Amino acid sequence: MEQPGGAPFSSGPAESPAAIIAAMRGRGQTNPERWVDEHGDLLFRYALVRVRRREVAEDLVQETLLSAMRSREKFAGQSSERSWLFGILKHKISDYFRELGRETSFTDLESLADEFSEKFVPEGYWVHVKGPKEWKPEADEVLHRAEFWQTMRNCLDKLPERIANVFMLREMEELESKEICSMLSISESNLWVMLHRARMALRECLEINWFNREK
Amino acid sequence: MATKTPTPNPRPADDTSLLQPHGWLQKILVWIVSEATPKCRDVVRILSEQMDHELPLITRWKLRLHFVACCWCERYMRQLHYLRETARHFPQHIGEVQGPALSPEARLRLKRVLNNP
């Protein structure tokens, strides 16, 4: 099934990288202007989820495409063009937060601090009837459900900005904790507190809006 | 001296914990587990930390013991892995998420910049 918004990341039938590049060059397909039409909207949409500001997201897409244009000779054709561009965008997002981390404090120990106190009795155990429910279907099955991704996006949007940022750096850009700490100039223990709150809130939001909705 | 009454906390039908406080022996075992391991409020914090760095062996054993009497924390741990597994696929599925497109002006500007880098 064709996905709305464009083809998925896979590069189709296996061909040798050299053959793919030769074919692309032959058809004039490395024309960067074409990237704007074919991948611009999706790059922009992801950047917007990450930075939440339209003008910053547009700048990141521009930097990504410029960077891709400069390094297009290095594109080995081992992945699809789109995943190559997304790889560059993820680096640009990391650079953006690294720069921002020098100017502003990323530590946020206030947001969501008491958000989940009603989930536990005073003795520290779960309020059993409000405890986590079994999640069905399994992760590999929801990957193919567009509604799941929409719910995930809505839940990410509800997270406080800095909490969402550290979560996405860790789980979407897949950076190590130490890397995030040095990037954002925050301590490891503060990062763990923020990640814990992000996971708790996201888990709760998905359970209410996706897993319980299914029943 | 007045003893503190525990907060009523009935176990729902979907309690799948291996050890449940149904008979006197089980009640004692559940009590031992709850005394020997961190409380759920701390377990969820520790479980999140486990996603980011390795825990000491003794802590890992305490978590395992805790799960014997607490299916909710065990589910919570599985769900943290579920979140990780799905979140890392999110960028690939961004096309399935509703969201704004580049404005015509931004599109034009991008093309202009790419033509005159």
mmCIF file of N, CA, C and O in Angstrom, chain B residues 23-30:
data_model
loop_
_atom_site.group_PDB
_atom_site.id
_atom_site.type_symbol
_atom_site.label_atom_id
_atom_site.label_comp_id
_atom_site.label_asym_id
_atom_site.label_seq_id
_atom_site.Cartn_x
_atom_site.Cartn_y
_atom_site.Cartn_z
ATOM 1 N N GLY B 23 -3.253 -16.805 50.085
ATOM 2 C CA GLY B 23 -3.233 -17.585 51.329
ATOM 3 C C GLY B 23 -2.248 -16.953 52.305
ATOM 4 O O GLY B 23 -1.551 -15.999 51.948
ATOM 5 N N TRP B 24 -2.160 -17.467 53.542
ATOM 6 C CA TRP B 24 -1.281 -16.843 54.544
ATOM 7 C C TRP B 24 0.186 -16.937 54.134
ATOM 8 O O TRP B 24 0.958 -16.000 54.320
ATOM 9 N N LEU B 25 0.573 -18.092 53.538
ATOM 10 C CA LEU B 25 1.984 -18.262 53.150
ATOM 11 C C LEU B 25 2.342 -17.269 52.047
ATOM 12 O O LEU B 25 3.376 -16.590 52.097
ATOM 13 N N GLN B 26 1.447 -17.175 51.046
ATOM 14 C CA GLN B 26 1.694 -16.228 49.948
ATOM 15 C C GLN B 26 1.743 -14.796 50.473
ATOM 16 O O GLN B 26 2.557 -13.997 50.011
ATOM 17 N N LYS B 27 0.859 -14.491 51.437
ATOM 18 C CA LYS B 27 0.855 -13.128 51.990
ATOM 19 C C LYS B 27 2.205 -12.808 52.636
ATOM 20 O O LYS B 27 2.730 -11.706 52.467
ATOM 21 N N ILE B 28 2.750 -13.798 53.342
ATOM 22 C CA ILE B 28 4.056 -13.582 53.984
ATOM 23 C C ILE B 28 5.138 -13.384 52.916
ATOM 24 O O ILE B 28 5.970 -12.481 53.005
ATOM 25 N N LEU B 29 5.085 -14.224 51.856
ATOM 26 C CA LEU B 29 6.094 -14.114 50.792
ATOM 27 C C LEU B 29 6.002 -12.750 50.077
ATOM 28 O O LEU B 29 7.019 -12.117 49.802
ATOM 29 N N VAL B 30 4.767 -12.310 49.808
ATOM 30 C CA VAL B 30 4.591 -11.000 49.159
ATOM 31 C C VAL B 30 5.146 -9.906 50.068
ATOM 32 O O VAL B 30 5.822 -8.977 49.614
#
